[in-house]
PDB file of C-alpha atoms in Angstrom:
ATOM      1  CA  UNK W  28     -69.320  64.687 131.323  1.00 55.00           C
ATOM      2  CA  UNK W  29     -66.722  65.081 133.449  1.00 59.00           C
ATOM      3  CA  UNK W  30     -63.830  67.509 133.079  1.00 60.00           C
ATOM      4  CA  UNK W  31     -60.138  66.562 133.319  1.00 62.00           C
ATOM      5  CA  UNK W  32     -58.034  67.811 135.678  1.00 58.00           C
ATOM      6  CA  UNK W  33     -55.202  69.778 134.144  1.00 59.00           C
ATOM      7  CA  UNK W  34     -51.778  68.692 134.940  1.00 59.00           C
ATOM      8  CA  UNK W  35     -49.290  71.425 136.880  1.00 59.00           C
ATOM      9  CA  UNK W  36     -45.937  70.700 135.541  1.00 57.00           C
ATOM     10  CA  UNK W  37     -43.529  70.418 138.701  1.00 56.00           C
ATOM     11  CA  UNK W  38     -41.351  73.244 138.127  1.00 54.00           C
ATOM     12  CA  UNK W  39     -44.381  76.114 138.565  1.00 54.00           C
ATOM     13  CA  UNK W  40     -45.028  74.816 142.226  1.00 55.00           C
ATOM     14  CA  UNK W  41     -41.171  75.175 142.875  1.00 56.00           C
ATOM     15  CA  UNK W  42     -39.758  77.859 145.588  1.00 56.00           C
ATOM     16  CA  UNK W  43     -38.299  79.722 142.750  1.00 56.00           C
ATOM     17  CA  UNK W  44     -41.549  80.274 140.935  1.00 55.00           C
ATOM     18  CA  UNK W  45     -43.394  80.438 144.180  1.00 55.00           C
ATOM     19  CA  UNK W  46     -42.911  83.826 145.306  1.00 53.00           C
ATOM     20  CA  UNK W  47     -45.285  85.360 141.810  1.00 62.00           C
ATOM     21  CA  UNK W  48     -48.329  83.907 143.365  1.00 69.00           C
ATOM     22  CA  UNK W  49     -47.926  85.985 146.949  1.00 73.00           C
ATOM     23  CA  UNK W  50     -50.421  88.716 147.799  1.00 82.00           C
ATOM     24  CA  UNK W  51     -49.130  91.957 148.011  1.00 84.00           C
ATOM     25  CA  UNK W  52     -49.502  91.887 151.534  1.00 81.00           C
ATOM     26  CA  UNK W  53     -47.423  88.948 152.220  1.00 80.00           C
ATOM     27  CA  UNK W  54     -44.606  90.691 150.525  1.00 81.00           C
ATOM     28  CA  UNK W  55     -44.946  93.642 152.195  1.00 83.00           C
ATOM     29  CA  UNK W  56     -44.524  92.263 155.663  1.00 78.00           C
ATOM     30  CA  UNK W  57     -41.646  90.251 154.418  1.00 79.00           C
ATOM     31  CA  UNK W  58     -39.598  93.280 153.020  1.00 80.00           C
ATOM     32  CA  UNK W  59     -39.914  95.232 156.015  1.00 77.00           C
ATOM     33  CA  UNK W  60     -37.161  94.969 158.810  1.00 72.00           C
ATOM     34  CA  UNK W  61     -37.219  92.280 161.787  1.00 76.00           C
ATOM     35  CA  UNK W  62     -36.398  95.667 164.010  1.00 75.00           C
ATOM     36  CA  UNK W  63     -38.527  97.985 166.808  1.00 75.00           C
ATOM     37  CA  UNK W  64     -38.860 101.356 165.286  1.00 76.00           C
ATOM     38  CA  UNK W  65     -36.389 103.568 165.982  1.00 76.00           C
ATOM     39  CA  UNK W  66     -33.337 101.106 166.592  1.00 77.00           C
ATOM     40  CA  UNK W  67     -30.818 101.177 165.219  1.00 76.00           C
ATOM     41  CA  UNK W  68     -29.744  98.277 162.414  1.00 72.00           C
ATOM     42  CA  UNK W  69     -25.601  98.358 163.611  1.00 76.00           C
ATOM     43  CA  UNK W  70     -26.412  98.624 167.442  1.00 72.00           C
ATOM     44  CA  UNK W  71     -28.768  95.613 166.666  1.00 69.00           C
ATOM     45  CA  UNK W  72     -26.080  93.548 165.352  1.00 70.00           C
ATOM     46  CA  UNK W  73     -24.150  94.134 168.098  1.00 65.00           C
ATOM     47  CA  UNK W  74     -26.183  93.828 171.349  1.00 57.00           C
ATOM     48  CA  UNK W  75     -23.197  93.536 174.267  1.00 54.00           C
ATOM     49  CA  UNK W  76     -20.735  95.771 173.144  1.00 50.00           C
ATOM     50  CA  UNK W  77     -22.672  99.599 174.173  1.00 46.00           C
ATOM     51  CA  UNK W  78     -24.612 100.498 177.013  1.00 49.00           C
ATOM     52  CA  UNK W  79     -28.176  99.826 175.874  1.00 49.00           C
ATOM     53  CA  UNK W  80     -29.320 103.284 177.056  1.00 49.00           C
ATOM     54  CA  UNK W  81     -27.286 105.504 174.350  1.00 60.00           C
ATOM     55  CA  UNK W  82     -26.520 103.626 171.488  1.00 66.00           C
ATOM     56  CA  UNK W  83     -29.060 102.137 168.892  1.00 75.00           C
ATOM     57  CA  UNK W  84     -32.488 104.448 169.892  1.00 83.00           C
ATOM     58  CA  UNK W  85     -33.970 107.288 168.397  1.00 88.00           C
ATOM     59  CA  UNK W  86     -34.240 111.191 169.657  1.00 89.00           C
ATOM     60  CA  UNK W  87     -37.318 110.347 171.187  1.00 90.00           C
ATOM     61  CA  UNK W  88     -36.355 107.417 172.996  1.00 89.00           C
ATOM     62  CA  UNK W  89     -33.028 109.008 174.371  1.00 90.00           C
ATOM     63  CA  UNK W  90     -35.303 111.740 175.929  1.00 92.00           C
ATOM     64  CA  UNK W  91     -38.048 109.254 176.864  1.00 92.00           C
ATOM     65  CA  UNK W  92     -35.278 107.303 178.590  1.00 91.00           C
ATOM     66  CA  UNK W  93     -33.921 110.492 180.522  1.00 91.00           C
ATOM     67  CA  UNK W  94     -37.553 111.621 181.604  1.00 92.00           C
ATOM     68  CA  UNK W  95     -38.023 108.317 183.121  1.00 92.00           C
ATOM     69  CA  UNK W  96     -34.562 108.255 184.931  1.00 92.00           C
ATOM     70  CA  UNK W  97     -35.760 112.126 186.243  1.00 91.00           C
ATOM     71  CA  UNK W  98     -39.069 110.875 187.324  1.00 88.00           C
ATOM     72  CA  UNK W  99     -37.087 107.739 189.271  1.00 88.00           C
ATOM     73  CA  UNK W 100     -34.537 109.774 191.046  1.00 88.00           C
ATOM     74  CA  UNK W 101     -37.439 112.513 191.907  1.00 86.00           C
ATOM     75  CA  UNK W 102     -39.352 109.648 193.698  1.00 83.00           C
ATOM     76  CA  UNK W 103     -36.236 108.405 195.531  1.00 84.00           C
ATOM     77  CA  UNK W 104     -35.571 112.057 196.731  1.00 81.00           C
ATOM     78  CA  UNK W 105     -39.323 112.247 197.462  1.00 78.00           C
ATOM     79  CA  UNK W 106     -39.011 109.006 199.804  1.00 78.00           C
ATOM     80  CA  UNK W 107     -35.795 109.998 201.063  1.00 77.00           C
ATOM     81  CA  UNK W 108     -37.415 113.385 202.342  1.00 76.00           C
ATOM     82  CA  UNK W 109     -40.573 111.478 203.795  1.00 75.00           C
ATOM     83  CA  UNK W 110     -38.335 108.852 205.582  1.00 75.00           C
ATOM     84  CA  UNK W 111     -36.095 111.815 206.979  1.00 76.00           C
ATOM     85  CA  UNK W 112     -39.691 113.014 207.969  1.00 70.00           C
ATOM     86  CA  UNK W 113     -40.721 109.851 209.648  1.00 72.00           C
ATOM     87  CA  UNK W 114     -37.299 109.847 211.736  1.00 72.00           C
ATOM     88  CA  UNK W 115     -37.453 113.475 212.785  1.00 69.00           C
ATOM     89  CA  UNK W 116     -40.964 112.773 214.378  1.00 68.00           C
ATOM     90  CA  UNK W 117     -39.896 109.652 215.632  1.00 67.00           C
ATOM     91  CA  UNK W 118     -37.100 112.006 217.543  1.00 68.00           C
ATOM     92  CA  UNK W 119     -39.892 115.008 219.326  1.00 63.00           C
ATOM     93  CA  UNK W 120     -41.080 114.226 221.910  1.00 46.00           C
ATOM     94  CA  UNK W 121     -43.815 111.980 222.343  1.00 52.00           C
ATOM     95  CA  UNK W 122     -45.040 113.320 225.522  1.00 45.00           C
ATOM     96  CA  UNK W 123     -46.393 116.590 224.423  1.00 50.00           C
ATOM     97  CA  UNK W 124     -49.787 116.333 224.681  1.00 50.00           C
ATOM     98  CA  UNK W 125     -52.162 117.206 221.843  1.00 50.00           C
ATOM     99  CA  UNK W 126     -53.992 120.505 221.888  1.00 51.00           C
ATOM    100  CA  UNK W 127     -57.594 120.176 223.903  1.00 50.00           C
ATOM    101  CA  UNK W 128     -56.231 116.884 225.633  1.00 50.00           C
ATOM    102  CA  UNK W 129     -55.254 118.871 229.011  1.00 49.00           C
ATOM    103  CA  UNK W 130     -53.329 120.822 230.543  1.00 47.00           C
ATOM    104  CA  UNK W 131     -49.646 121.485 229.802  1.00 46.00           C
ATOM    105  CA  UNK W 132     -46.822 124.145 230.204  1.00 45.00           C
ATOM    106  CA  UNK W 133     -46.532 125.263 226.369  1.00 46.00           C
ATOM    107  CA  UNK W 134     -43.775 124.453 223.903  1.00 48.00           C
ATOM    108  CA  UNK W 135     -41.820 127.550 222.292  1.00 46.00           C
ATOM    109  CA  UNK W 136     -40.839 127.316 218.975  1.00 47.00           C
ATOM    110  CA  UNK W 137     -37.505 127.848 217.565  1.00 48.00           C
ATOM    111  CA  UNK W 138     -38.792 131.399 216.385  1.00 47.00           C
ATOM    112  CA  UNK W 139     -40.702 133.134 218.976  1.00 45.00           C
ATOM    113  CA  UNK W 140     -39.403 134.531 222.270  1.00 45.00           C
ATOM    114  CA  UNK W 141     -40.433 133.026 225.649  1.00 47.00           C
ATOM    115  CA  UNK W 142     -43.016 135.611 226.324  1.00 49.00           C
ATOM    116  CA  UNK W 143     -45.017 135.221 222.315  1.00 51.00           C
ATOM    117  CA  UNK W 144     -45.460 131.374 223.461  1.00 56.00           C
ATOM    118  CA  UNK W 145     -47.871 131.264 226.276  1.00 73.00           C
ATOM    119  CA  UNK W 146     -49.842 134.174 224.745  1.00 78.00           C
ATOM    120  CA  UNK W 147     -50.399 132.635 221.181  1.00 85.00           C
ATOM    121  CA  UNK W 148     -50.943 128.903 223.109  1.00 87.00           C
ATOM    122  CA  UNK W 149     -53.738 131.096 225.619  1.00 85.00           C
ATOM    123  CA  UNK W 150     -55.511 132.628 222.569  1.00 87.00           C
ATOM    124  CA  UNK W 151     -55.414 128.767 220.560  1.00 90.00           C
ATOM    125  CA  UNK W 152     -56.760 127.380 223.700  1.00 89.00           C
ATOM    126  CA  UNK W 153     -59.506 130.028 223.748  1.00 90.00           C
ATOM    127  CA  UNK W 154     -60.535 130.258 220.728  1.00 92.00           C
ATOM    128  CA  UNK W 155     -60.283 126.300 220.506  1.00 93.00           C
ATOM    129  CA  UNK W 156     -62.456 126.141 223.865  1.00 92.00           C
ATOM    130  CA  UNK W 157     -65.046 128.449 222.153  1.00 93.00           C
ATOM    131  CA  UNK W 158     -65.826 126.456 219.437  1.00 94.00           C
ATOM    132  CA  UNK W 159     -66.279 123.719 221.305  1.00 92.00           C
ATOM    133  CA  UNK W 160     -68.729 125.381 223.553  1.00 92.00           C
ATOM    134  CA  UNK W 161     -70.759 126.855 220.448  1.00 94.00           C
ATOM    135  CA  UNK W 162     -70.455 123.182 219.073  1.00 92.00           C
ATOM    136  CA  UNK W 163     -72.110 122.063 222.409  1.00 92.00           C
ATOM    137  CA  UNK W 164     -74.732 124.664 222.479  1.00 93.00           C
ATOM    138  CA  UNK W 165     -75.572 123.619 218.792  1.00 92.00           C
ATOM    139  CA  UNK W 166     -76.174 120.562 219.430  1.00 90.00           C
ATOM    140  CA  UNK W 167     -78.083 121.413 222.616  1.00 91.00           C
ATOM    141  CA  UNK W 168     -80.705 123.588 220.247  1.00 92.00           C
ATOM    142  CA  UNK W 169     -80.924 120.510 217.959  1.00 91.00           C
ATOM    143  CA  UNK W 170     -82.012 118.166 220.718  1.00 89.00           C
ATOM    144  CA  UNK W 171     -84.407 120.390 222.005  1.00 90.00           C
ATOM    145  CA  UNK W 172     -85.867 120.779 218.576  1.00 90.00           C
ATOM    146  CA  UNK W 173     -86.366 117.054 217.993  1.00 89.00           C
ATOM    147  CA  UNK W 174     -83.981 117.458 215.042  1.00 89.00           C
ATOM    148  CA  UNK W 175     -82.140 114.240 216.512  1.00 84.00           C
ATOM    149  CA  UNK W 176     -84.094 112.253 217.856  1.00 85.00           C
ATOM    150  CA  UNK W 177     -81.290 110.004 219.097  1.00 88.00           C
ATOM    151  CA  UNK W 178     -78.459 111.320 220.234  1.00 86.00           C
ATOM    152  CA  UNK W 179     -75.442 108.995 220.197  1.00 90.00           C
ATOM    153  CA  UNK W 180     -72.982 108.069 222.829  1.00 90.00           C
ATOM    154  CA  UNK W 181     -70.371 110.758 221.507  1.00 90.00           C
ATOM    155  CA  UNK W 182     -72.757 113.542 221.091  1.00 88.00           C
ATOM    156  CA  UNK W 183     -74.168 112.903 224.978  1.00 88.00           C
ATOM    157  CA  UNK W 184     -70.481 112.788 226.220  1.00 89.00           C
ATOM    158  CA  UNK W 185     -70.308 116.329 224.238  1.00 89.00           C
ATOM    159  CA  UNK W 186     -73.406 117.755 226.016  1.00 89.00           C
ATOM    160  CA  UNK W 187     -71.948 116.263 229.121  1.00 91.00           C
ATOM    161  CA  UNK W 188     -68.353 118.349 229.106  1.00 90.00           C
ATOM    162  CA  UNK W 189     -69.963 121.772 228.751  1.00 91.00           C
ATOM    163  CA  UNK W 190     -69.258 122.732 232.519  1.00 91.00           C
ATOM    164  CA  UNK W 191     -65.476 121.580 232.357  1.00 91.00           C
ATOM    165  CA  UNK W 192     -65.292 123.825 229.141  1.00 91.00           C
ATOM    166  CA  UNK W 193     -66.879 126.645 230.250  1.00 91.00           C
ATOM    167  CA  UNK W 194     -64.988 126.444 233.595  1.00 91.00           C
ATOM    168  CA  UNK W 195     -61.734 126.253 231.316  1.00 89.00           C
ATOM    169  CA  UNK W 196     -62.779 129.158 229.513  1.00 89.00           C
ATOM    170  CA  UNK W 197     -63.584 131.458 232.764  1.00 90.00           C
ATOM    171  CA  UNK W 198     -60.094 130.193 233.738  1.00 89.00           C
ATOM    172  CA  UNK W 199     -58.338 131.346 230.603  1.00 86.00           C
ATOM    173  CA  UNK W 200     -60.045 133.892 230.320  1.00 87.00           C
ATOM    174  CA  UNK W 201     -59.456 135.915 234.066  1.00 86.00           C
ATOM    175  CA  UNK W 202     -56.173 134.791 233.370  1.00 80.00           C
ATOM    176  CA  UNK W 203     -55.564 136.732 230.131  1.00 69.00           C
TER     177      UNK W 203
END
């Protein structure tokens, strides 16, 4: 019992008559445009003749466009400003020595008068020499709790400064 196979005249399997047996989806996908949304058809069809900034995009895309250009010349300014920066440090003087690192005649800034700077660098220095001290004694009280056990090479070079610091501060301080 076996069934014949019907015969498909050859003009149903043509192009013509081809496109009634797509799925809706198929057709879908072929109606819709080959475009991005949001461009324009005309500046499509002409791709060299406008800048492609202005012409063929959307609201939305103009002002996306301009945020991005903002955001590109804030980060030039930004590395401008750090480079100027860089080359203004480069240009003070290296040989100013950091605060705590010894002994120096102090630098006046462009604001205060002669006779402000040494008394604002004296009271830095002291109250700079101070902590140090109380950071010493701390650390002092620890060790002689057992809270460390061992101390390392920076802390015993700590404990080991306290009579230069407290001879600094008797200094500054008959001074003043």
């Amino acid at each position: 019992m076996s069934h014949p196979v019907p015969s498909i005249p050859g003009d149903i399997l043509s192009s013509k008559s081809l496109s009634r047996y797509e799925n809706k989806y198929v057709k879908f996908f072929r109606s819709k445009p080959e475009l991005p949304p949001g461009l324009n058809p005309e500046a499509a069809a002409a791709p060299g003749k406008a800048e492609p900034s202005d012409t063929g995009l959307s609201k939305a895309a103009k002002r996306n466009l301009k945020r991005k250009e903002k955001r590109k010349q804030q980060q030039e300014k930004g590395e401008r400003d750090t480079d100027e920066l860089i080359q203004a440090l480069e240009r003070s003087a290296l040989s100013e020595p950091l605060p705590g690192c010894g002994t120096a005649s102090p630098v006046v800034s462009p604001g205060t008068s002669p006779g402000d700077a040494p008394a604002s660098e004296r009271s830095r220095r002291l109250k700079n020499l101070r902590k140090k001290l109380r950071q010493v004694e701390e650390l002092q009280q620890r060790l002689d709790a057992g809270e460390v056990p061992n101390p390392t090479r920076e802390q015993l070079e700590k404990l080991s400064r306290r009579k230069t610091l407290e001879e600094e501060l008797r200094d500054l301080e008959r001074d003043s």
